[in-house]
Coordinates of C-alpha atoms in Angstrom, one line a residue:
Chain A
M1170 CA 15.9 101.1 42.1
S1171 CA 18.0 103.8 40.4
L1172 CA 17.5 104.5 36.7
H1173 CA 21.0 103.1 36.0
I1174 CA 20.3 99.9 37.6
R1175 CA 16.9 99.6 35.9
S1176 CA 18.5 100.2 32.5
L1177 CA 21.2 97.7 33.2
L1178 CA 18.6 95.1 34.2
Y1179 CA 16.5 95.8 31.1
V1180 CA 19.5 95.4 28.8
S1181 CA 20.6 92.3 30.5
T1182 CA 17.2 90.7 30.3
L1183 CA 16.9 91.7 26.6
S1184 CA 20.3 90.3 25.9
A1185 CA 19.5 87.1 27.6
C1186 CA 16.4 86.7 25.7
L1187 CA 18.1 87.4 22.4
L1188 CA 20.9 85.0 23.3
A1189 CA 18.4 82.3 24.3
S1190 CA 16.5 82.7 21.0
V1191 CA 19.7 82.5 19.0
G1192 CA 20.8 79.5 21.0
A1193 CA 17.5 77.7 20.6
F1194 CA 17.5 78.4 16.9
A1195 CA 21.0 77.1 16.6
Q1196 CA 20.1 73.6 18.4
E1197 CA 17.0 72.5 16.4
P1198 CA 18.0 69.8 13.9
S1199 CA 16.7 69.6 10.4
V1200 CA 14.5 66.8 9.1
Q1201 CA 17.5 65.6 7.1
D1202 CA 19.6 65.6 10.3
L1203 CA 16.9 63.6 12.0
Y1204 CA 17.0 61.1 9.2
R1205 CA 20.7 60.9 9.3
T1206 CA 20.6 60.4 13.0
S1207 CA 17.9 57.7 12.7
Y1208 CA 20.1 55.8 10.3
Q1209 CA 23.1 56.1 12.6
L1210 CA 21.1 54.9 15.5
E1211 CA 19.7 52.0 13.5
A1212 CA 23.2 51.0 12.4
S1213 CA 24.5 51.1 15.9
G1214 CA 21.7 48.8 17.1
N1215 CA 19.5 51.2 18.7
P1216 CA 16.2 51.1 16.8
R1217 CA 14.1 52.5 19.5
A1218 CA 16.0 55.7 19.5
A1219 CA 15.8 55.7 15.8
V1220 CA 12.0 55.4 16.1
E1221 CA 12.0 58.5 18.3
K1222 CA 13.8 60.4 15.6
M1223 CA 11.2 59.3 13.1
R1224 CA 8.5 60.6 15.4
L1225 CA 10.3 63.9 15.5
I1226 CA 10.4 63.9 11.7
R1227 CA 6.7 63.2 11.6
A1228 CA 6.0 66.0 14.0
K1229 CA 8.2 68.4 12.0
A1230 CA 7.4 67.4 8.5
G1231 CA 4.1 65.7 8.8
A1232 CA 3.0 62.1 8.1
S1233 CA 4.1 60.6 4.8
Y1234 CA 4.4 57.2 3.2
F1235 CA 8.2 57.1 3.8
V1236 CA 7.9 58.1 7.4
S1237 CA 5.3 55.4 8.0
A1238 CA 7.2 52.8 6.2
R1239 CA 10.5 53.5 7.8
T1240 CA 8.9 53.8 11.2
A1241 CA 7.2 50.5 10.7
W1242 CA 10.5 48.9 9.8
L1243 CA 12.2 50.3 12.9
L1244 CA 9.4 49.2 15.1
Y1245 CA 9.7 45.7 13.7
V1246 CA 13.5 45.7 14.4
A1247 CA 12.8 47.0 17.8
G1248 CA 10.4 44.1 18.5
D1249 CA 7.2 46.2 18.8
F1250 CA 5.3 44.1 16.3
E1251 CA 1.8 45.5 17.0
A1252 CA 3.0 49.1 16.4
S1253 CA 5.0 47.9 13.4
S1254 CA 1.9 46.3 11.9
A1255 CA -0.1 49.4 12.5
A1256 CA 2.6 51.5 10.8
Y1257 CA 2.8 49.3 7.8
R1258 CA -1.0 49.4 7.4
E1259 CA -0.8 53.2 7.6
A1260 CA 1.9 53.1 4.9
A1261 CA -0.2 50.8 2.7
T1262 CA -3.1 53.3 3.0
A1263 CA -0.8 56.1 2.0
A1264 CA 0.3 54.2 -1.1
P1265 CA -2.5 52.0 -2.2
Q1266 CA -0.7 50.7 -5.3
A1267 CA 2.5 49.8 -3.4
I1268 CA 3.4 46.2 -2.8
E1269 CA 6.2 47.2 -0.4
P1270 CA 4.2 48.1 2.7
R1271 CA 2.0 45.0 2.3
L1272 CA 5.1 42.8 2.0
G1273 CA 6.6 44.6 4.9
L1274 CA 3.5 43.9 7.0
T1275 CA 4.2 40.2 6.7
L1276 CA 7.4 40.7 8.8
P1277 CA 5.8 41.7 12.1
L1278 CA 2.9 39.4 11.6
M1279 CA 5.3 36.5 11.1
A1280 CA 7.3 37.5 14.1
G1281 CA 4.2 37.9 16.2
Q1282 CA 2.9 34.5 15.0
K1283 CA -0.3 36.1 13.7
W1284 CA -0.8 33.3 11.2
R1285 CA -4.2 34.0 9.9
D1286 CA -3.4 37.7 9.6
L1287 CA -0.1 36.8 7.8
E1288 CA -2.1 34.6 5.4
R1289 CA -4.4 37.5 4.6
A1290 CA -1.4 39.9 4.2
C1291 CA 0.3 37.5 1.8
R1292 CA -2.8 37.1 -0.2
D1293 CA -3.0 40.9 -0.5
V1294 CA 0.4 41.0 -2.0
L1295 CA -0.4 38.1 -4.3
R1296 CA -3.5 39.9 -5.6
M1297 CA -1.2 42.6 -6.8
D1298 CA 1.7 40.3 -7.9
A1299 CA 0.5 36.7 -8.3
N1300 CA 4.0 35.3 -8.7
H1301 CA 5.7 37.2 -5.9
A1302 CA 8.1 34.5 -4.5
M1303 CA 8.5 35.9 -1.0
A1304 CA 4.8 36.4 -0.5
R1305 CA 4.2 32.8 -1.7
A1306 CA 6.9 31.5 0.6
R1307 CA 5.5 33.4 3.6
L1308 CA 2.0 32.3 2.7
A1309 CA 3.1 28.7 2.5
H1310 CA 4.5 29.1 6.0
A1311 CA 1.4 30.7 7.3
L1312 CA -0.8 27.9 5.8
Y1313 CA 1.4 25.3 7.5
M1314 CA 1.1 27.0 10.8
V1315 CA -2.7 27.2 10.7
G1316 CA -2.8 23.5 9.8
N1317 CA -3.6 23.9 6.1
Y1318 CA -1.0 21.3 5.1
P1319 CA -2.3 20.5 1.6
D1320 CA -2.3 24.1 0.4
S1321 CA 1.1 24.7 2.1
A1322 CA 2.6 21.7 0.4
A1323 CA 1.2 22.7 -3.0
L1324 CA 2.8 26.2 -2.6
Y1325 CA 6.1 24.8 -1.4
R1326 CA 6.2 22.3 -4.2
K1327 CA 5.8 25.0 -6.8
L1328 CA 8.5 27.1 -5.1
V1329 CA 10.8 24.2 -5.0
E1330 CA 10.3 23.8 -8.8
E1331 CA 11.1 27.5 -9.3
Y1332 CA 13.8 28.0 -6.8
P1333 CA 15.5 24.6 -6.4
A1334 CA 18.5 25.9 -4.5
E1335 CA 16.3 27.6 -1.8
L1336 CA 16.5 24.9 0.9
D1337 CA 13.9 26.5 3.1
H1338 CA 11.3 25.7 0.5
Q1339 CA 12.4 22.1 0.5
T1340 CA 12.3 21.7 4.2
G1341 CA 9.0 23.5 4.2
L1342 CA 7.6 21.0 1.7
G1343 CA 9.1 18.2 3.7
W1344 CA 7.4 19.2 6.9
A1345 CA 4.0 19.8 5.2
L1346 CA 4.2 16.3 3.8
T1347 CA 5.2 14.9 7.2
R1348 CA 2.1 16.5 8.8
M1349 CA 0.0 14.8 6.1
G1350 CA 1.5 11.4 7.1
R1351 CA 3.8 11.2 4.1
V1352 CA 6.9 10.7 6.1
A1353 CA 8.8 8.5 3.7
E1354 CA 8.4 11.1 0.9
A1355 CA 9.4 13.8 3.3
K1356 CA 12.5 12.0 4.4
V1357 CA 13.7 11.8 0.8
I1358 CA 13.5 15.6 0.7
F1359 CA 15.2 16.0 4.0
G1360 CA 17.9 13.7 2.8
K1361 CA 18.5 15.8 -0.3
V1362 CA 18.8 18.9 1.8
L1363 CA 21.3 17.4 4.2
A1364 CA 23.3 16.2 1.3
V1365 CA 24.1 19.8 0.5
S1366 CA 23.7 21.4 3.9
P1367 CA 24.7 18.8 6.5
D1368 CA 23.9 21.0 9.5
N1369 CA 20.4 22.2 8.3
A1370 CA 18.5 22.0 11.6
N1371 CA 15.1 21.6 10.0
A1372 CA 16.2 18.7 7.8
K1373 CA 18.0 17.1 10.7
S1374 CA 14.8 17.2 12.8
G1375 CA 12.8 15.7 9.9
M1376 CA 15.1 12.8 9.6
T1377 CA 14.6 11.8 13.2
L1378 CA 10.9 11.1 12.6
Chain B
M1058 CA 12.5 30.5 8.2
R1059 CA 12.5 27.7 10.7
L1060 CA 9.7 25.2 10.9
L1061 CA 9.4 23.5 14.2
P1062 CA 9.1 19.7 14.2
L1063 CA 5.9 18.5 15.7
G1064 CA 4.7 15.1 16.9
L1065 CA 1.2 13.9 16.5
S1066 CA -1.2 16.1 14.6
I1067 CA -3.6 18.3 16.5
A1068 CA -6.0 20.8 15.1
V1069 CA -8.7 23.2 15.6
V1070 CA -12.1 22.0 14.5
I1071 CA -13.8 24.1 11.9
S1072 CA -17.2 22.7 11.3
A1073 CA -19.4 24.8 9.2
S1074 CA -21.7 24.8 6.3
P1075 CA -20.2 25.3 2.9
A1076 CA -17.6 28.0 2.4
R1077 CA -18.6 31.7 2.5
S1078 CA -21.6 31.1 4.8
Q1079 CA -21.8 32.5 8.3
G1080 CA -18.9 34.8 7.5
Q1081 CA -16.4 32.0 7.0
D1082 CA -14.4 31.7 3.8
S1083 CA -12.5 28.7 2.6
S1084 CA -9.4 29.8 4.4
D1085 CA -11.3 29.6 7.7
L1086 CA -12.6 26.2 6.8
R1087 CA -9.3 24.8 5.8
A1088 CA -7.3 26.0 8.8
G1089 CA -6.8 22.9 11.0
A1090 CA -9.1 20.8 8.9
W1091 CA -6.6 18.2 7.9
D1092 CA -5.6 17.4 11.5
Q1093 CA -9.3 17.3 12.6
S1094 CA -10.1 15.0 9.7
V1095 CA -7.4 12.6 10.9
R1096 CA -8.8 12.8 14.4
L1097 CA -12.3 12.0 13.2
E1098 CA -11.0 9.1 11.2
Q1099 CA -9.3 7.7 14.2
Q1100 CA -12.5 8.0 16.2
G1101 CA -14.2 6.0 13.4
K1102 CA -16.2 9.0 12.2
L1103 CA -15.2 8.5 8.6
A1104 CA -18.1 10.4 7.0
E1105 CA -17.5 13.4 9.1
A1106 CA -13.8 13.2 8.4
R1107 CA -14.5 13.3 4.7
D1108 CA -17.2 16.0 4.9
L1109 CA -14.8 18.3 6.8
L1110 CA -12.4 18.2 3.9
R1111 CA -15.1 18.6 1.3
R1112 CA -16.4 21.7 3.1
G1113 CA -13.0 23.2 3.1
W1114 CA -11.9 22.3 -0.4
G1115 CA -15.0 21.5 -2.4
A1116 CA -14.3 19.9 -5.7
S1117 CA -10.6 20.1 -5.0
D1118 CA -7.6 20.7 -7.2
S1119 CA -5.5 19.6 -4.3
Y1120 CA -3.9 16.2 -4.9
Y1121 CA -3.5 15.5 -1.2
V1122 CA -7.1 16.4 -0.3
T1123 CA -8.5 14.5 -3.3
L1124 CA -6.4 11.5 -2.3
R1125 CA -7.6 11.6 1.2
V1126 CA -11.2 12.1 0.3
A1127 CA -10.9 9.1 -2.0
W1128 CA -9.4 7.0 0.8
L1129 CA -12.2 7.9 3.2
T1130 CA -14.8 7.2 0.5
L1131 CA -13.3 3.8 0.0
Q1132 CA -13.3 3.1 3.7
L1133 CA -17.0 4.1 3.7
G1134 CA -17.6 1.3 1.2
Q1135 CA -18.3 3.6 -1.7
A1136 CA -15.9 1.9 -4.0
R1137 CA -17.1 3.2 -7.4
E1138 CA -17.1 6.8 -6.1
A1139 CA -13.6 6.3 -4.7
I1140 CA -12.4 5.1 -8.1
A1141 CA -13.6 8.3 -9.7
L1142 CA -11.9 10.3 -7.1
Y1143 CA -8.6 8.4 -7.5
K1144 CA -8.8 8.9 -11.2
H1145 CA -9.3 12.7 -10.7
A1146 CA -6.4 12.7 -8.3
Q1147 CA -4.2 11.2 -11.0
T1148 CA -4.7 14.4 -13.1
L1149 CA -3.6 16.8 -10.4
P1150 CA -0.2 18.3 -9.8
G1151 CA 1.9 16.1 -7.4
A1152 CA 0.0 12.9 -8.3
G1153 CA 1.8 9.8 -7.2
P1154 CA 1.6 6.0 -7.6
E1155 CA -0.6 5.5 -4.6
T1156 CA -3.6 6.4 -6.8
N1157 CA -3.1 3.1 -8.6
A1158 CA -3.1 1.2 -5.4
G1159 CA -6.3 3.0 -4.4
I1160 CA -8.0 2.1 -7.6
A1161 CA -6.9 -1.5 -7.3
S1162 CA -8.2 -1.7 -3.7
A1163 CA -11.6 -0.2 -4.8
W1164 CA -12.0 -2.7 -7.7
T1165 CA -11.0 -5.5 -5.4
I1166 CA -13.7 -4.6 -2.9
I1167 CA -16.2 -4.5 -5.8
G1168 CA -14.9 -7.9 -6.9
F1169 CA -15.5 -9.5 -3.5
Q1170 CA -19.0 -7.9 -3.4
E1171 CA -19.8 -9.4 -6.7
L1172 CA -18.5 -12.8 -5.5
E1173 CA -20.7 -12.5 -2.4
A1174 CA -23.7 -11.8 -4.7
G1175 CA -22.8 -14.8 -6.7
D1176 CA -21.9 -13.0 -10.0
R1177 CA -18.6 -14.5 -10.9
A1178 CA -18.5 -12.8 -14.3
K1179 CA -18.7 -9.4 -12.8
A1180 CA -16.3 -10.4 -10.0
R1181 CA -13.8 -11.6 -12.5
E1182 CA -14.1 -8.3 -14.4
A1183 CA -13.6 -6.2 -11.3
F1184 CA -10.5 -8.2 -10.2
Q1185 CA -9.1 -7.8 -13.7
Q1186 CA -9.6 -4.1 -13.5
A1187 CA -7.8 -4.1 -10.1
L1188 CA -4.8 -6.0 -11.6
E1189 CA -4.7 -3.6 -14.5
A1190 CA -4.2 -0.7 -12.0
E1191 CA -1.8 -2.6 -9.8
P1192 CA -0.5 -5.9 -11.3
Q1193 CA 1.0 -7.2 -8.1
N1194 CA -2.1 -6.6 -5.9
A1195 CA -2.3 -9.9 -3.9
E1196 CA -5.9 -9.5 -2.9
A1197 CA -7.0 -9.0 -6.4
R1198 CA -5.1 -12.1 -7.5
R1199 CA -6.7 -14.0 -4.7
G1200 CA -10.1 -12.8 -5.7
L1201 CA -9.6 -13.6 -9.3
S1202 CA -8.6 -17.2 -8.4
L1203 CA -11.7 -17.4 -6.2
S1204 CA -13.9 -16.2 -9.1
G1205 CA -12.8 -19.3 -11.0
D1206 CA -12.4 -19.7 -14.6
E1207 CA -15.2 -18.9 -17.0
M1208 CA -15.1 -22.3 -18.5
V1209 CA -14.4 -25.3 -16.2
I1210 CA -14.5 -28.9 -16.9
S1211 CA -14.4 -31.4 -14.1
A1212 CA -14.5 -35.2 -13.8
E1213 CA -15.0 -37.5 -10.9
L1214 CA -14.5 -41.3 -10.7
W1215 CA -16.0 -43.4 -8.0
A1216 CA -15.9 -47.0 -7.0
A1217 CA -18.6 -48.4 -4.7
F1218 CA -19.4 -51.4 -2.7
V1219 CA -23.1 -52.0 -2.1
R1220 CA -24.8 -54.5 0.1
Q1221 CA -28.5 -55.1 0.7
S1222 CA -29.9 -57.4 3.3
L1223 CA -33.5 -58.4 3.8
E1224 CA -35.0 -60.6 6.6
R1225 CA -36.7 -62.6 4.1
G1226 CA -34.9 -62.2 0.8
G1227 CA -31.3 -62.8 1.5
T1228 CA -28.4 -60.6 0.9
W1229 CA -26.7 -59.4 -2.2
N1230 CA -23.6 -57.5 -2.8
A1231 CA -22.8 -55.3 -5.7
G1232 CA -20.0 -53.3 -7.0
A1233 CA -20.4 -50.1 -9.0
G1234 CA -18.3 -47.7 -10.9
F1235 CA -19.4 -44.1 -11.6
V1236 CA -18.0 -41.4 -13.7
H1237 CA -19.4 -37.9 -13.8
V1238 CA -18.3 -35.0 -16.1
P1239 CA -19.7 -31.5 -15.4
W1240 CA -18.7 -29.0 -18.1
K1241 CA -19.2 -25.4 -17.2
L1242 CA -19.3 -23.6 -20.5
D1243 CA -19.4 -20.2 -18.9
D1244 CA -21.0 -18.5 -16.0
T1245 CA -24.5 -19.2 -17.4
W1246 CA -24.4 -22.6 -19.2
Q1247 CA -23.4 -26.0 -18.0
L1248 CA -23.6 -29.5 -19.4
R1249 CA -23.4 -32.7 -17.5
A1250 CA -23.0 -36.4 -18.3
A1251 CA -22.6 -39.3 -16.0
Y1252 CA -22.5 -43.1 -16.3
R1253 CA -22.8 -45.7 -13.6
Y1254 CA -22.2 -49.4 -14.0
F1255 CA -23.7 -51.5 -11.4
Q1256 CA -23.1 -55.2 -11.0
T1257 CA -24.8 -57.3 -8.3
V1258 CA -23.6 -60.7 -7.0
Q1259 CA -26.4 -62.5 -5.2
P1260 CA -27.4 -65.9 -4.2
E1261 CA -29.9 -67.4 -6.5
G1262 CA -33.4 -66.9 -5.2
S1263 CA -32.6 -63.8 -3.4
S1264 CA -34.2 -60.6 -4.5
N1265 CA -32.3 -57.5 -5.3
G1266 CA -35.5 -55.7 -5.8
R1267 CA -34.5 -55.1 -9.3
G1268 CA -36.4 -57.9 -11.0
P1269 CA -37.7 -61.6 -10.9
R1270 CA -36.2 -64.1 -8.5
A1271 CA -34.0 -66.9 -9.7
P1272 CA -33.9 -70.5 -8.2
A1273 CA -31.8 -70.5 -5.0
S1274 CA -29.0 -72.9 -5.9
T1275 CA -26.1 -70.8 -7.3
F1276 CA -24.9 -67.2 -7.3
S1277 CA -26.1 -65.0 -10.1
S1278 CA -25.0 -61.7 -11.4
T1279 CA -27.0 -58.9 -12.8
H1280 CA -25.7 -55.7 -14.2
E1281 CA -27.1 -52.3 -14.8
H1282 CA -26.1 -49.3 -16.8
E1283 CA -27.3 -45.8 -15.8
I1284 CA -26.8 -42.9 -18.2
Y1285 CA -27.4 -39.3 -17.3
A1286 CA -27.1 -36.3 -19.6
G1287 CA -28.4 -32.8 -19.1
G1288 CA -27.7 -29.2 -19.0
S1289 CA -28.5 -26.1 -16.9
V1290 CA -28.8 -22.4 -17.3
R1291 CA -28.2 -20.1 -14.4
N1292 CA -27.5 -16.6 -13.1
P1293 CA -26.7 -15.6 -9.5
W1294 CA -30.3 -15.7 -8.5
L1295 CA -32.1 -18.2 -10.8
G1296 CA -31.3 -21.6 -12.3
L1297 CA -32.9 -24.4 -14.2
E1298 CA -31.5 -27.8 -15.0
L1299 CA -32.9 -30.6 -17.1
M1300 CA -31.6 -34.1 -17.3
G1301 CA -32.4 -37.2 -19.3
I1302 CA -31.9 -40.6 -17.7
I1303 CA -31.7 -44.1 -19.0
I1304 CA -31.5 -47.1 -16.7
D1305 CA -30.8 -50.3 -18.6
S1306 CA -30.7 -53.5 -16.5
S1307 CA -30.0 -57.0 -17.5
E1308 CA -33.2 -58.1 -15.7
V1309 CA -35.7 -55.7 -17.2
D1310 CA -36.2 -53.5 -20.2
A1311 CA -34.5 -50.2 -20.3
I1312 CA -36.2 -47.5 -18.2
A1313 CA -36.3 -44.0 -19.4
G1314 CA -36.6 -41.1 -17.0
Q1315 CA -36.0 -37.4 -16.6
G1316 CA -35.1 -35.1 -13.8
A1317 CA -35.3 -31.4 -13.4
R1318 CA -34.3 -28.8 -10.9
A1319 CA -35.2 -25.2 -10.5
W1320 CA -34.0 -22.8 -7.9
I1321 CA -34.4 -19.2 -6.9
G1322 CA -32.2 -17.4 -4.5
N1323 CA -28.6 -16.9 -3.6
R1324 CA -27.5 -17.3 0.0
Y1325 CA -31.1 -18.5 0.8
G1326 CA -33.9 -19.6 -1.5
L1327 CA -36.2 -22.2 -2.8
S1328 CA -35.2 -25.3 -4.8
V1329 CA -37.5 -27.8 -6.4
E1330 CA -36.3 -31.1 -7.8
Q1331 CA -38.5 -33.3 -9.9
G1332 CA -38.1 -36.8 -11.4
A1333 CA -40.1 -39.2 -13.4
F1334 CA -39.4 -42.8 -14.5
N1335 CA -41.3 -45.0 -16.9
R1336 CA -41.1 -48.1 -14.8
P1337 CA -42.5 -51.5 -15.8
L1338 CA -45.6 -51.0 -13.6
G1339 CA -46.1 -47.4 -14.8
W1340 CA -44.8 -44.0 -14.4
S1341 CA -43.5 -42.9 -11.1
H1342 CA -43.2 -39.3 -10.2
Q1343 CA -41.4 -37.5 -7.4
V1344 CA -41.0 -33.9 -6.5
L1345 CA -38.8 -32.4 -3.7
P1346 CA -39.4 -28.8 -2.8
S1347 CA -36.9 -27.5 -0.3
L1348 CA -35.7 -24.4 1.3
Y1349 CA -32.0 -23.7 1.7
V1350 CA -29.9 -21.1 3.5
W1351 CA -26.2 -20.4 3.9
P1352 CA -26.0 -18.6 7.2
S1353 CA -22.3 -18.3 6.7
D1354 CA -19.8 -18.9 3.9
H1355 CA -19.0 -22.3 5.5
V1356 CA -22.4 -23.8 6.4
G1357 CA -25.4 -24.5 4.3
L1358 CA -28.8 -25.9 5.5
S1359 CA -31.7 -27.3 3.6
A1360 CA -35.1 -28.9 4.4
G1361 CA -37.9 -30.1 2.3
V1362 CA -40.4 -32.8 1.5
R1363 CA -40.1 -35.5 -1.1
V1364 CA -43.4 -36.6 -2.5
T1365 CA -43.5 -39.8 -4.5
S1366 CA -46.4 -41.0 -6.6
D1367 CA -46.3 -44.3 -8.4
A1368 CA -48.3 -47.5 -8.9
A1369 CA -47.7 -48.4 -5.3
G1370 CA -49.2 -45.3 -4.0
D1371 CA -48.4 -41.8 -2.8
E1372 CA -45.7 -41.2 -0.1
A1373 CA -44.1 -38.3 1.6
S1374 CA -40.7 -38.1 3.2
G1375 CA -39.1 -35.3 5.2
V1376 CA -35.6 -34.5 3.9
A1377 CA -33.0 -32.4 5.5
G1378 CA -29.4 -31.7 4.7
V1379 CA -26.3 -29.8 5.9
S1380 CA -23.2 -28.8 4.0
V1381 CA -20.0 -27.7 5.6
V1382 CA -17.1 -26.1 3.6
A1383 CA -13.9 -25.6 5.5
G1384 CA -11.0 -24.8 3.4
A1385 CA -9.9 -27.9 1.5
V1386 CA -12.5 -30.1 3.2
Q1387 CA -16.2 -30.3 2.3
A1388 CA -18.8 -32.4 3.9
Y1389 CA -22.4 -33.1 2.9
L1390 CA -25.0 -34.9 4.9
Q1391 CA -28.6 -35.6 3.9
G1392 CA -31.2 -37.7 5.6
H1393 CA -34.8 -38.5 5.2
V1394 CA -37.6 -39.9 7.4
G1395 CA -40.5 -41.3 5.5
T1396 CA -41.0 -43.5 2.5
E1397 CA -39.2 -43.0 -0.7
R1398 CA -39.1 -45.0 -3.8
W1399 CA -36.5 -44.6 -6.5
P1400 CA -35.3 -41.3 -5.0
L1401 CA -33.4 -39.2 -7.6
Y1402 CA -30.4 -37.2 -6.4
L1403 CA -29.7 -34.7 -9.1
S1404 CA -26.6 -33.3 -7.6
T1405 CA -24.6 -36.5 -8.0
P1406 CA -26.6 -37.7 -10.2
S1407 CA -27.9 -41.0 -9.0
V1408 CA -31.1 -43.0 -8.4
I1409 CA -31.5 -45.7 -5.8
V1410 CA -33.0 -48.3 -8.1
L1411 CA -34.8 -50.6 -5.7
D1412 CA -38.3 -51.9 -5.8
H1413 CA -38.5 -51.6 -2.0
D1414 CA -39.6 -48.8 0.2
L1415 CA -36.8 -46.7 1.7
E1416 CA -38.2 -45.9 5.1
V1417 CA -35.4 -43.9 6.7
G1418 CA -31.9 -43.3 5.7
G1419 CA -29.2 -40.9 4.9
R1420 CA -26.0 -40.4 3.1
G1421 CA -22.8 -38.5 3.8
T1422 CA -20.0 -37.3 1.5
L1423 CA -16.6 -36.1 2.5
M1424 CA -14.3 -34.4 0.0
I1425 CA -10.7 -33.7 0.9
G1426 CA -8.8 -31.4 -1.4
L1427 CA -5.4 -32.8 -2.2
S1428 CA -4.4 -29.8 -4.3
D1429 CA -6.1 -26.9 -6.1
R1430 CA -7.5 -29.3 -8.7
W1431 CA -7.6 -32.8 -7.1
S1432 CA -9.8 -34.0 -4.3
L1433 CA -10.4 -37.4 -2.7
G1434 CA -13.9 -38.4 -1.7
I1435 CA -15.6 -40.9 0.5
Q1436 CA -19.3 -41.5 0.6
G1437 CA -21.6 -43.7 2.6
H1438 CA -25.3 -44.3 2.2
V1439 CA -27.5 -46.2 4.5
E1440 CA -31.2 -47.0 4.1
G1441 CA -33.7 -48.9 6.1
I1442 CA -35.8 -50.7 3.6
R1443 CA -39.1 -52.6 3.6
A1444 CA -39.6 -55.1 0.9
R1445 CA -42.7 -54.6 -1.3
L1446 CA -44.3 -58.0 -1.1
P1447 CA -47.7 -59.4 -2.3
P1448 CA -50.6 -58.8 0.1
G1449 CA -50.7 -61.3 2.9
A1450 CA -47.0 -62.0 2.7
P1451 CA -45.0 -61.5 5.9
E1452 CA -43.3 -58.2 6.3
S1453 CA -39.6 -58.1 5.4
T1454 CA -37.3 -55.3 6.4
G1455 CA -33.7 -54.9 5.9
S1456 CA -31.0 -52.4 5.1
Y1457 CA -29.2 -51.0 2.1
L1458 CA -25.6 -49.9 2.4
S1459 CA -23.2 -48.4 0.0
L1460 CA -19.7 -47.2 0.5
S1461 CA -17.8 -45.4 -2.2
L1462 CA -14.3 -44.0 -2.8
G1463 CA -13.6 -41.5 -5.5
V1464 CA -11.3 -38.9 -6.9
Q1465 CA -12.3 -35.6 -8.4
Y1466 CA -10.5 -33.3 -10.8
T1467 CA -11.4 -29.8 -11.8
S1468 CA -9.7 -27.4 -14.3
D1469 CA -10.8 -24.5 -12.1
S1470 CA -7.9 -23.9 -9.8
K1471 CA -9.9 -22.3 -7.0
G1472 CA -13.5 -21.5 -7.9
K1473 CA -16.1 -23.6 -6.1
E1474 CA -19.7 -23.7 -7.2
P1475 CA -22.1 -22.7 -4.4

């Protein structure tokens, strides 16, 4: 090969490398871009893709409470309840004083029908905030689902007193009473719900007993 | 949050020793416990059903659990414990009116237990407690009426026709009127008074066994007054009654006598009746020990021996009786085989005042309730008699028959003495 051709080849190769580097450098998104994209993907109904972006963020910026928490949420929305639960637990470890990840954990547990685990998760929240309404409501539901109707009814009754317009609490109480054989008492509650929400499916079911 | 409607309860059994043992906490013990408790109850395993809830909730602050434990405790027959649980439930959040019904039921059970044991005073108290908790409780009302009033006064009036016939001695007829007033002062003390007027009409010369013969040319009439007065003290298991008796006949001087009865037992036991009369020929004594049993609430049986000792000698007679109580109808039958003289019947009270030997006989009484307070009665008494004649005189046997009709009134609307 002549010197002219070797030089031309050397310059071409060097140029190509330089161009590739610049190109590569120009395509790598920033963490903020990844976040932005994850929100856009979530909003457009593509949580799995959003999860992937979060994984990239994690790889790029390292693990953090926010990464774990948001990943957990996206996994829940995507229907991967096991992974979501794991991510929420990781977030709770990262922020031991935070109620948020513990409350978040209740979502995949509820969706995955892990009632005993849900009961424990709710009690974790309530140890930090004894009056947390949502935790109590989810605990009442968990207790109902594991067949602990007396404690479920007691919780629902308290919630009904505190949040009388929240019809889910009332139907929850009605069903707990029904499972304890107190059907007449339950139907009074279902009737009150139907009076203000005629198409409430839970209450309608209750009235057929 | 949607709760799915479910049909019959199903549950997972959690049977364990008290909470926090073997790695289980109360949450573990409570999960599914309610449904399993219901299932155990349906299988008749009431104690297990209750214990399951106790293991899960302990000394619970849950109204529903306490109420159910109270219910199961009541079903197990532990009425007093159930009352305590119902009262505790009344203090808990969510308490409802069913606790009063539970307390009333428990007290009613106690009331009937006391009635069964024969303690009307305690039964009355229990039923009143039940009605305090639930004034419209029908069973408690029924129990209270069965307990009877503390003070009861009764009266009965009888008219009788009596006829005696002897092979050698002729026949006489008699009419009698009898009034008897038992007065129950309270559940312990009772007084009684009775009077009988007895008038015979007999051919002259015939003997009524009550005194000397008259020439046999016309009919003669004799009359007799019998007065009984006494009192008794009792509790559900023991009792003692004493009675004074005066028999005043137109043919002989007045005869004084006494009767007594003591008993021990309730549905079964021992009763001893005793009587003594200062008759013209000397004192006559009798004693009737007997055993009794009520194998059911409707049938009573008794059997004993009446021993008579008087100037004519000592005699023994086997005595047996049966009582039947069926709603508004009551029947009493008593019979004897063996010689008796002047047998005293303390229950009525009455004495067969004949100077003859009563060899075999019996009597029956039928009482028919016309209302809560009024009853109609019919009584018959038949005796085979042997005349007591001087040595060497031919034997003379015959019969004694009485037929009575009576009415009875009681101020106690429902209570019936055992």
